[in-house]
């Protein structure tokens, strides 16, 4: 699946994988994140960091993001989740020029 946006120069198409990688890097830079988790199998994804990111879109230029993470024990879950939301929203919007409607953080485990 591709995400498409339009600007004054024409049409821009971006793969789901490229946008997911940008989001994954933003998540992994947040304090308190141990790793991303594959939502299908509910275990850590060792080979690709972007597997814990699920993107969806109902309209052109709008992206909704689900992030599945494992957090470090003793961190404040709400603070880390808010940090993840802001980081992912900023990273995707600045990378793609598209609007991020929502970033939902799913904490799967604490280590």
N, CA, C and O atoms as CSV, one atom per row, in Angstrom:
chain,resi,resn,atom,element,x,y,z
A,1,UNK,N,N,0.845,-1.183,0.000
A,1,UNK,CA,C,0.000,0.000,0.000
A,1,UNK,C,C,0.885,1.240,0.000
A,1,UNK,O,O,1.937,1.267,0.639
A,2,UNK,N,N,0.456,2.237,-0.707
A,2,UNK,CA,C,1.190,3.491,-0.781
A,2,UNK,C,C,0.327,4.624,-0.256
A,2,UNK,O,O,-0.900,4.602,-0.354
A,3,UNK,N,N,1.006,5.612,0.302
A,3,UNK,CA,C,0.341,6.826,0.731
A,3,UNK,C,C,0.670,7.905,-0.286
A,3,UNK,O,O,1.815,8.030,-0.719
A,4,UNK,N,N,-0.332,8.681,-0.665
A,4,UNK,CA,C,-0.155,9.674,-1.716
A,4,UNK,C,C,-0.539,11.049,-1.216
A,4,UNK,O,O,-1.525,11.216,-0.499
A,5,UNK,N,N,0.250,12.026,-1.604
A,5,UNK,CA,C,-0.053,13.420,-1.308
A,5,UNK,C,C,0.225,14.236,-2.556
A,5,UNK,O,O,0.943,13.792,-3.451
A,6,UNK,N,N,-0.335,15.408,-2.611
A,6,UNK,CA,C,-0.161,16.293,-3.752
A,6,UNK,C,C,0.382,17.628,-3.264
A,6,UNK,O,O,-0.009,18.117,-2.203
A,7,UNK,N,N,1.280,18.213,-4.040
A,7,UNK,CA,C,1.751,19.558,-3.758
A,7,UNK,C,C,1.806,20.339,-5.069
A,7,UNK,O,O,1.300,19.870,-6.089
A,8,UNK,N,N,2.413,21.521,-5.051
A,8,UNK,CA,C,2.436,22.366,-6.245
A,8,UNK,C,C,3.243,21.759,-7.388
A,8,UNK,O,O,3.081,22.163,-8.540
A,9,UNK,N,N,4.109,20.794,-7.084
A,9,UNK,CA,C,4.928,20.161,-8.107
A,9,UNK,C,C,4.297,18.895,-8.682
A,9,UNK,O,O,4.733,18.404,-9.723
A,10,UNK,N,N,3.284,18.369,-8.017
A,10,UNK,CA,C,2.622,17.166,-8.516
A,10,UNK,C,C,2.315,16.175,-7.419
A,10,UNK,O,O,2.157,16.536,-6.253
A,11,UNK,N,N,2.232,14.912,-7.816
A,11,UNK,CA,C,1.843,13.814,-6.926
A,11,UNK,C,C,3.089,13.163,-6.321
A,11,UNK,O,O,4.089,12.953,-7.008
A,12,UNK,N,N,3.014,12.849,-5.028
A,12,UNK,CA,C,4.103,12.157,-4.332
A,12,UNK,C,C,3.526,10.901,-3.700
A,12,UNK,O,O,2.551,10.973,-2.952
A,13,UNK,N,N,4.124,9.741,-3.997
A,13,UNK,CA,C,3.709,8.471,-3.401
A,13,UNK,C,C,4.832,7.943,-2.521
A,13,UNK,O,O,5.997,7.937,-2.919
A,14,UNK,N,N,4.472,7.501,-1.323
A,14,UNK,CA,C,5.437,6.949,-0.375
A,14,UNK,C,C,4.963,5.580,0.073
A,14,UNK,O,O,3.773,5.377,0.312
A,15,UNK,N,N,5.888,4.641,0.187
A,15,UNK,CA,C,5.506,3.303,0.617
A,15,UNK,C,C,5.240,3.296,2.122
A,15,UNK,O,O,5.774,4.106,2.880
A,16,UNK,N,N,4.413,2.371,2.509
A,16,UNK,CA,C,4.096,2.180,3.920
A,16,UNK,C,C,5.366,1.841,4.698
A,16,UNK,O,O,5.546,2.283,5.832
A,17,UNK,N,N,6.235,1.059,4.083
A,17,UNK,CA,C,7.478,0.634,4.731
A,17,UNK,C,C,8.384,1.832,5.045
A,17,UNK,O,O,8.970,1.894,6.126
A,18,UNK,N,N,8.502,2.769,4.121
A,18,UNK,CA,C,9.350,3.941,4.333
A,18,UNK,C,C,8.833,4.802,5.483
A,18,UNK,O,O,9.610,5.243,6.329
A,19,UNK,N,N,7.542,5.038,5.513
A,19,UNK,CA,C,6.954,5.851,6.574
A,19,UNK,C,C,7.049,5.116,7.911
A,19,UNK,O,O,7.287,5.746,8.941
A,20,UNK,N,N,6.866,3.798,7.909
A,20,UNK,CA,C,6.979,3.007,9.132
A,20,UNK,C,C,8.385,3.070,9.704
A,20,UNK,O,O,8.553,3.133,10.922
A,21,UNK,N,N,9.392,3.053,8.849
A,21,UNK,CA,C,10.775,3.143,9.323
A,21,UNK,C,C,11.044,4.483,9.988
A,21,UNK,O,O,11.725,4.543,11.012
A,22,UNK,N,N,10.518,5.554,9.418
A,22,UNK,CA,C,10.681,6.879,10.020
A,22,UNK,C,C,10.049,6.904,11.409
A,22,UNK,O,O,10.640,7.422,12.356
A,23,UNK,N,N,8.850,6.343,11.524
A,23,UNK,CA,C,8.168,6.286,12.814
A,23,UNK,C,C,8.936,5.421,13.813
A,23,UNK,O,O,9.040,5.774,14.988
A,24,UNK,N,N,9.474,4.293,13.350
A,24,UNK,CA,C,10.210,3.384,14.231
A,24,UNK,C,C,11.458,4.053,14.796
A,24,UNK,O,O,11.767,3.890,15.976
A,25,UNK,N,N,12.170,4.795,13.973
A,25,UNK,CA,C,13.361,5.506,14.453
A,25,UNK,C,C,12.964,6.543,15.499
A,25,UNK,O,O,13.648,6.699,16.510
A,26,UNK,N,N,11.867,7.248,15.260
A,26,UNK,CA,C,11.397,8.244,16.230
A,26,UNK,C,C,11.030,7.589,17.558
A,26,UNK,O,O,11.330,8.136,18.619
A,27,UNK,N,N,10.386,6.429,17.511
A,27,UNK,CA,C,9.995,5.715,18.732
A,27,UNK,C,C,11.227,5.241,19.491
A,27,UNK,O,O,11.305,5.398,20.710
A,28,UNK,N,N,12.179,4.668,18.786
A,28,UNK,CA,C,13.354,4.111,19.448
A,28,UNK,C,C,14.242,5.179,20.073
A,28,UNK,O,O,15.051,4.874,20.949
A,29,UNK,N,N,14.101,6.427,19.632
A,29,UNK,CA,C,14.856,7.530,20.233
A,29,UNK,C,C,14.220,8.048,21.520
A,29,UNK,O,O,14.832,8.851,22.224
A,30,UNK,N,N,13.020,7.610,21.839
A,30,UNK,CA,C,12.329,8.070,23.048
A,30,UNK,C,C,12.857,7.339,24.280
A,30,UNK,O,O,13.075,6.127,24.252
A,31,UNK,N,N,13.059,8.089,25.357
A,31,UNK,CA,C,13.530,7.510,26.610
A,31,UNK,C,C,12.481,6.551,27.163
A,31,UNK,O,O,11.290,6.863,27.169
A,32,UNK,N,N,12.921,5.393,27.624
A,32,UNK,CA,C,12.036,4.425,28.259
A,32,UNK,C,C,11.533,3.334,27.342
A,32,UNK,O,O,10.874,2.401,27.800
A,33,UNK,N,N,11.827,3.428,26.058
A,33,UNK,CA,C,11.371,2.412,25.101
A,33,UNK,C,C,12.429,1.316,25.008
A,33,UNK,O,O,13.589,1.582,24.697
A,34,UNK,N,N,12.009,0.074,25.284
A,34,UNK,CA,C,12.901,-1.080,25.152
A,34,UNK,C,C,12.921,-1.547,23.708
A,34,UNK,O,O,13.985,-1.866,23.175
A,35,UNK,N,N,11.756,-1.591,23.065
A,35,UNK,CA,C,11.698,-2.027,21.677
A,35,UNK,C,C,10.288,-1.989,21.132
A,35,UNK,O,O,9.323,-1.738,21.853
A,36,UNK,N,N,10.197,-2.244,19.849
A,36,UNK,CA,C,8.909,-2.352,19.178
A,36,UNK,C,C,8.466,-3.800,19.148
A,36,UNK,O,O,9.294,-4.711,19.161
A,37,UNK,N,N,7.168,-4.010,19.108
A,37,UNK,CA,C,6.613,-5.355,19.161
A,37,UNK,C,C,5.727,-5.581,17.948
A,37,UNK,O,O,4.968,-4.700,17.545
A,38,UNK,N,N,5.832,-6.762,17.378
A,38,UNK,CA,C,4.979,-7.143,16.263
A,38,UNK,C,C,3.575,-7.399,16.795
A,38,UNK,O,O,3.394,-8.324,17.587
A,39,UNK,N,N,2.576,-6.620,16.392
A,39,UNK,CA,C,1.229,-6.785,16.946
A,39,UNK,C,C,0.566,-8.102,16.567
A,39,UNK,O,O,-0.320,-8.572,17.280
A,40,UNK,N,N,0.981,-8.704,15.456
A,40,UNK,CA,C,0.374,-9.951,15.006
A,40,UNK,C,C,0.752,-11.115,15.897
A,40,UNK,O,O,-0.096,-11.917,16.285
A,41,UNK,N,N,2.032,-11.201,16.217
A,41,UNK,CA,C,2.515,-12.332,17.003
A,41,UNK,C,C,2.748,-11.987,18.457
A,41,UNK,O,O,3.023,-12.868,19.271
A,42,UNK,N,N,2.638,-10.689,18.795
A,42,UNK,CA,C,2.784,-10.232,20.170
A,42,UNK,C,C,4.141,-10.616,20.759
A,42,UNK,O,O,4.224,-11.062,21.903
A,43,UNK,N,N,5.198,-10.441,19.973
A,43,UNK,CA,C,6.557,-10.669,20.454
A,43,UNK,C,C,7.477,-9.675,19.771
A,43,UNK,O,O,7.114,-9.074,18.759
A,44,UNK,N,N,8.663,-9.503,20.321
A,44,UNK,CA,C,9.580,-8.525,19.764
A,44,UNK,C,C,10.019,-8.914,18.366
A,44,UNK,O,O,10.264,-10.085,18.076
A,45,UNK,N,N,10.111,-7.937,17.527
A,45,UNK,CA,C,10.568,-8.153,16.157
A,45,UNK,C,C,12.062,-7.860,16.105
A,45,UNK,O,O,12.470,-6.708,16.255
A,46,UNK,N,N,12.865,-8.865,15.901
A,46,UNK,CA,C,14.309,-8.705,15.906
A,46,UNK,C,C,14.847,-8.199,14.575
A,46,UNK,O,O,15.798,-7.417,14.554
A,47,UNK,N,N,14.263,-8.626,13.478
A,47,UNK,CA,C,14.850,-8.339,12.179
A,47,UNK,C,C,14.564,-6.923,11.667
A,47,UNK,O,O,15.441,-6.305,11.063
A,48,UNK,N,N,13.367,-6.405,11.895
A,48,UNK,CA,C,13.007,-5.088,11.385
A,48,UNK,C,C,12.332,-4.280,12.480
A,48,UNK,O,O,11.296,-4.682,13.008
A,49,UNK,N,N,12.926,-3.132,12.824
A,49,UNK,CA,C,12.381,-2.292,13.870
A,49,UNK,C,C,11.037,-1.687,13.547
A,49,UNK,O,O,10.305,-1.292,14.454
A,50,UNK,N,N,10.693,-1.602,12.267
A,50,UNK,CA,C,9.463,-0.946,11.867
A,50,UNK,C,C,8.242,-1.854,11.986
A,50,UNK,O,O,7.132,-1.412,11.689
A,51,UNK,N,N,8.406,-3.101,12.408
A,51,UNK,CA,C,7.273,-4.030,12.480
A,51,UNK,C,C,6.263,-3.642,13.555
A,51,UNK,O,O,5.112,-4.073,13.485
A,52,UNK,N,N,6.650,-2.854,14.533
A,52,UNK,CA,C,5.725,-2.444,15.585
A,52,UNK,C,C,4.891,-1.238,15.217
A,52,UNK,O,O,4.215,-0.668,16.073
A,53,UNK,N,N,4.927,-0.844,13.969
A,53,UNK,CA,C,4.192,0.327,13.496
A,53,UNK,C,C,3.117,-0.120,12.511
A,53,UNK,O,O,3.407,-0.840,11.555
A,54,UNK,N,N,1.877,0.306,12.743
A,54,UNK,CA,C,0.776,0.004,11.829
A,54,UNK,C,C,0.198,1.332,11.352
A,54,UNK,O,O,-0.242,2.159,12.150
A,55,UNK,N,N,0.209,1.517,10.038
A,55,UNK,CA,C,-0.297,2.746,9.434
A,55,UNK,C,C,-1.621,2.480,8.738
A,55,UNK,O,O,-1.838,1.412,8.166
A,56,UNK,N,N,-2.501,3.474,8.798
A,56,UNK,CA,C,-3.755,3.384,8.060
A,56,UNK,C,C,-4.163,4.783,7.612
A,56,UNK,O,O,-3.692,5.790,8.140
A,57,UNK,N,N,-5.053,4.815,6.619
A,57,UNK,CA,C,-5.505,6.096,6.093
A,57,UNK,C,C,-6.889,5.928,5.490
A,57,UNK,O,O,-7.165,4.963,4.777
A,58,UNK,N,N,-7.753,6.890,5.793
A,58,UNK,CA,C,-9.092,6.891,5.207
A,58,UNK,C,C,-9.203,7.893,4.073
A,58,UNK,O,O,-10.062,7.768,3.199
A,59,UNK,N,N,-8.328,8.886,4.094
A,59,UNK,CA,C,-8.407,9.971,3.132
A,59,UNK,C,C,-7.012,10.289,2.611
A,59,UNK,O,O,-6.009,9.833,3.160
A,60,UNK,N,N,-6.964,11.066,1.561
A,60,UNK,CA,C,-5.679,11.541,1.053
A,60,UNK,C,C,-5.094,12.536,2.049
A,60,UNK,O,O,-5.825,13.347,2.618
A,61,UNK,N,N,-3.810,12.481,2.257
A,61,UNK,CA,C,-3.054,13.397,3.122
A,61,UNK,C,C,-3.296,13.203,4.618
A,61,UNK,O,O,-2.866,14.045,5.407
A,62,UNK,N,N,-3.963,12.138,5.039
A,62,UNK,CA,C,-4.191,11.899,6.465
A,62,UNK,C,C,-3.703,10.501,6.822
A,62,UNK,O,O,-4.044,9.524,6.155
A,63,UNK,N,N,-2.895,10.414,7.890
A,63,UNK,CA,C,-2.344,9.132,8.340
A,63,UNK,C,C,-2.737,8.905,9.795
A,63,UNK,O,O,-2.712,9.832,10.605
A,64,UNK,N,N,-3.098,7.674,10.120
A,64,UNK,CA,C,-3.330,7.261,11.502
A,64,UNK,C,C,-2.297,6.191,11.838
A,64,UNK,O,O,-2.040,5.300,11.029
A,65,UNK,N,N,-1.708,6.275,13.016
A,65,UNK,CA,C,-0.588,5.415,13.384
A,65,UNK,C,C,-0.913,4.664,14.670
A,65,UNK,O,O,-1.414,5.249,15.631
A,66,UNK,N,N,-0.623,3.360,14.680
A,66,UNK,CA,C,-0.662,2.547,15.901
A,66,UNK,C,C,0.765,2.092,16.169
A,66,UNK,O,O,1.435,1.572,15.277
A,67,UNK,N,N,1.229,2.289,17.405
A,67,UNK,CA,C,2.586,1.924,17.796
A,67,UNK,C,C,2.497,0.879,18.908
A,67,UNK,O,O,1.813,1.094,19.909
A,68,UNK,N,N,3.183,-0.244,18.735
A,68,UNK,CA,C,3.193,-1.334,19.714
A,68,UNK,C,C,4.590,-1.420,20.322
A,68,UNK,O,O,5.560,-1.717,19.626
A,69,UNK,N,N,4.685,-1.156,21.634
A,69,UNK,CA,C,5.994,-1.044,22.272
A,69,UNK,C,C,6.116,-1.862,23.553
A,69,UNK,O,O,5.129,-2.257,24.175
A,70,UNK,N,N,7.372,-2.096,23.915
A,70,UNK,CA,C,7.741,-2.611,25.225
A,70,UNK,C,C,8.477,-1.479,25.924
A,70,UNK,O,O,9.411,-0.905,25.365
A,71,UNK,N,N,8.060,-1.155,27.144
A,71,UNK,CA,C,8.681,-0.067,27.884
A,71,UNK,C,C,9.555,-0.587,29.018
A,71,UNK,O,O,9.391,-1.711,29.492
A,72,UNK,N,N,10.474,0.249,29.430
A,72,UNK,CA,C,11.356,-0.069,30.548
A,72,UNK,C,C,10.571,0.021,31.852
A,72,UNK,O,O,9.727,0.900,32.026
A,73,UNK,N,N,10.864,-0.899,32.761
A,73,UNK,CA,C,10.247,-0.882,34.083
A,73,UNK,C,C,10.681,0.389,34.806
A,73,UNK,O,O,11.825,0.815,34.649
A,74,UNK,N,N,9.842,0.977,35.555
A,74,UNK,CA,C,10.054,2.151,36.408
A,74,UNK,C,C,9.900,3.480,35.679
A,74,UNK,O,O,10.170,4.526,36.269
A,75,UNK,N,N,9.480,3.477,34.426
A,75,UNK,CA,C,9.182,4.738,33.756
A,75,UNK,C,C,7.689,5.017,33.882
A,75,UNK,O,O,6.889,4.102,34.078
A,76,UNK,N,N,7.332,6.275,33.768
A,76,UNK,CA,C,5.931,6.658,33.798
A,76,UNK,C,C,5.339,6.408,32.409
A,76,UNK,O,O,5.714,7.049,31.427
A,77,UNK,N,N,4.415,5.470,32.359
A,77,UNK,CA,C,3.866,5.043,31.067
A,77,UNK,C,C,3.206,6.209,30.336
A,77,UNK,O,O,3.380,6.348,29.125
A,78,UNK,N,N,2.467,7.034,31.033
A,78,UNK,CA,C,1.786,8.147,30.360
A,78,UNK,C,C,2.781,9.159,29.793
A,78,UNK,O,O,2.556,9.700,28.710
A,79,UNK,N,N,3.870,9.421,30.503
A,79,UNK,CA,C,4.877,10.367,30.013
A,79,UNK,C,C,5.605,9.825,28.785
A,79,UNK,O,O,5.824,10.557,27.820
A,80,UNK,N,N,5.976,8.557,28.817
A,80,UNK,CA,C,6.662,7.947,27.672
A,80,UNK,C,C,5.709,7.867,26.484
A,80,UNK,O,O,6.120,8.121,25.352
A,81,UNK,N,N,4.460,7.521,26.717
A,81,UNK,CA,C,3.472,7.444,25.635
A,81,UNK,C,C,3.273,8.804,24.973
A,81,UNK,O,O,3.173,8.891,23.749
A,82,UNK,N,N,3.216,9.847,25.763
A,82,UNK,CA,C,3.069,11.194,25.210
A,82,UNK,C,C,4.302,11.589,24.408
A,82,UNK,O,O,4.187,12.216,23.355
A,83,UNK,N,N,5.472,11.225,24.902
A,83,UNK,CA,C,6.715,11.484,24.177
A,83,UNK,C,C,6.728,10.755,22.831
A,83,UNK,O,O,7.145,11.314,21.817
A,84,UNK,N,N,6.269,9.508,22.834
A,84,UNK,CA,C,6.184,8.722,21.591
A,84,UNK,C,C,5.209,9.379,20.620
A,84,UNK,O,O,5.508,9.509,19.433
A,85,UNK,N,N,4.045,9.791,21.116
A,85,UNK,CA,C,3.041,10.436,20.262
A,85,UNK,C,C,3.613,11.668,19.560
A,85,UNK,O,O,3.486,11.825,18.346
A,86,UNK,N,N,4.241,12.533,20.350
A,86,UNK,CA,C,4.781,13.775,19.793
A,86,UNK,C,C,5.913,13.503,18.803
A,86,UNK,O,O,5.975,14.125,17.743
A,87,UNK,N,N,6.800,12.580,19.147
A,87,UNK,CA,C,7.944,12.272,18.282
A,87,UNK,C,C,7.500,11.674,16.953
A,87,UNK,O,O,8.012,12.050,15.899
A,88,UNK,N,N,6.546,10.742,17.000
A,88,UNK,CA,C,6.062,10.096,15.777
A,88,UNK,C,C,5.303,11.099,14.905
A,88,UNK,O,O,5.497,11.146,13.691
A,89,UNK,N,N,4.461,11.878,15.519
A,89,UNK,CA,C,3.692,12.887,14.768
A,89,UNK,C,C,4.640,13.863,14.067
A,89,UNK,O,O,4.473,14.138,12.879
A,90,UNK,N,N,5.624,14.382,14.785
A,90,UNK,CA,C,6.565,15.329,14.197
A,90,UNK,C,C,7.384,14.677,13.080
A,90,UNK,O,O,7.548,15.261,12.008
A,91,UNK,N,N,7.896,13.476,13.326
A,91,UNK,CA,C,8.751,12.803,12.350
A,91,UNK,C,C,8.003,12.524,11.044
A,91,UNK,O,O,8.524,12.787,9.961
A,92,UNK,N,N,6.796,11.998,11.146
A,92,UNK,CA,C,6.037,11.662,9.935
A,92,UNK,C,C,5.587,12.921,9.199
A,92,UNK,O,O,5.688,12.989,7.974
A,93,UNK,N,N,5.091,13.916,9.934
A,93,UNK,CA,C,4.631,15.134,9.270
A,93,UNK,C,C,5.775,15.873,8.585
A,93,UNK,O,O,5.601,16.398,7.485
A,94,UNK,N,N,6.941,15.917,9.222
A,94,UNK,CA,C,8.061,16.618,8.587
A,94,UNK,C,C,8.642,15.812,7.427
A,94,UNK,O,O,9.147,16.396,6.469
A,95,UNK,N,N,8.579,14.480,7.495
A,95,UNK,CA,C,9.111,13.621,6.436
A,95,UNK,C,C,8.197,13.595,5.215
A,95,UNK,O,O,8.669,13.652,4.079
A,96,UNK,N,N,6.893,13.509,5.450
A,96,UNK,CA,C,5.952,13.297,4.346
A,96,UNK,C,C,5.197,14.550,3.909
A,96,UNK,O,O,4.770,14.642,2.758
A,97,UNK,N,N,5.031,15.498,4.799
A,97,UNK,CA,C,4.187,16.648,4.495
A,97,UNK,C,C,2.712,16.340,4.648
A,97,UNK,O,O,1.866,17.181,4.347
A,98,UNK,N,N,2.394,15.134,5.116
A,98,UNK,CA,C,1.006,14.724,5.324
A,98,UNK,C,C,0.603,15.009,6.770
A,98,UNK,O,O,1.456,15.284,7.614
A,99,UNK,N,N,-0.674,14.945,7.047
A,99,UNK,CA,C,-1.197,15.221,8.382
A,99,UNK,C,C,-1.361,13.905,9.143
A,99,UNK,O,O,-1.939,12.950,8.624
A,100,UNK,N,N,-0.854,13.861,10.369
A,100,UNK,CA,C,-1.050,12.700,11.231
A,100,UNK,C,C,-2.260,12.994,12.110
A,100,UNK,O,O,-2.223,13.876,12.968
A,101,UNK,N,N,-3.325,12.246,11.884
A,101,UNK,CA,C,-4.575,12.466,12.610
A,101,UNK,C,C,-4.485,11.940,14.038
A,101,UNK,O,O,-4.950,12.589,14.975
A,102,UNK,N,N,-3.880,10.753,14.200
A,102,UNK,CA,C,-3.775,10.181,15.538
A,102,UNK,C,C,-2.572,9.254,15.626
A,102,UNK,O,O,-2.171,8.629,14.644
A,103,UNK,N,N,-2.006,9.182,16.826
A,103,UNK,CA,C,-0.954,8.215,17.138
A,103,UNK,C,C,-1.407,7.488,18.395
A,103,UNK,O,O,-1.436,8.074,19.478
A,104,UNK,N,N,-1.760,6.226,18.258
A,104,UNK,CA,C,-2.200,5.413,19.393
A,104,UNK,C,C,-1.046,4.525,19.824
A,104,UNK,O,O,-0.478,3.787,19.018
A,105,UNK,N,N,-0.704,4.604,21.112
A,105,UNK,CA,C,0.406,3.826,21.655
A,105,UNK,C,C,-0.161,2.652,22.442
A,105,UNK,O,O,-0.985,2.834,23.338
A,106,UNK,N,N,0.286,1.445,22.100
A,106,UNK,CA,C,-0.143,0.216,22.772
A,106,UNK,C,C,1.063,-0.336,23.516
A,106,UNK,O,O,2.038,-0.765,22.898
A,107,UNK,N,N,0.997,-0.322,24.843
A,107,UNK,CA,C,2.086,-0.877,25.636
A,107,UNK,C,C,1.806,-2.361,25.832
A,107,UNK,O,O,0.859,-2.735,26.523
A,108,UNK,N,N,2.632,-3.202,25.222
A,108,UNK,CA,C,2.423,-4.644,25.235
A,108,UNK,C,C,3.072,-5.304,26.437
A,108,UNK,O,O,2.547,-6.277,26.978
A,109,UNK,N,N,4.223,-4.770,26.858
A,109,UNK,CA,C,4.958,-5.400,27.961
A,109,UNK,C,C,5.837,-4.349,28.623
A,109,UNK,O,O,6.112,-3.295,28.050
A,110,UNK,N,N,6.272,-4.657,29.839
A,110,UNK,CA,C,7.216,-3.830,30.589
A,110,UNK,C,C,8.355,-4.723,31.026
A,110,UNK,O,O,8.129,-5.817,31.542
A,111,UNK,N,N,9.590,-4.261,30.821
A,111,UNK,CA,C,10.764,-5.043,31.234
A,111,UNK,C,C,11.648,-4.233,32.126
A,111,UNK,O,O,12.685,-4.722,32.575
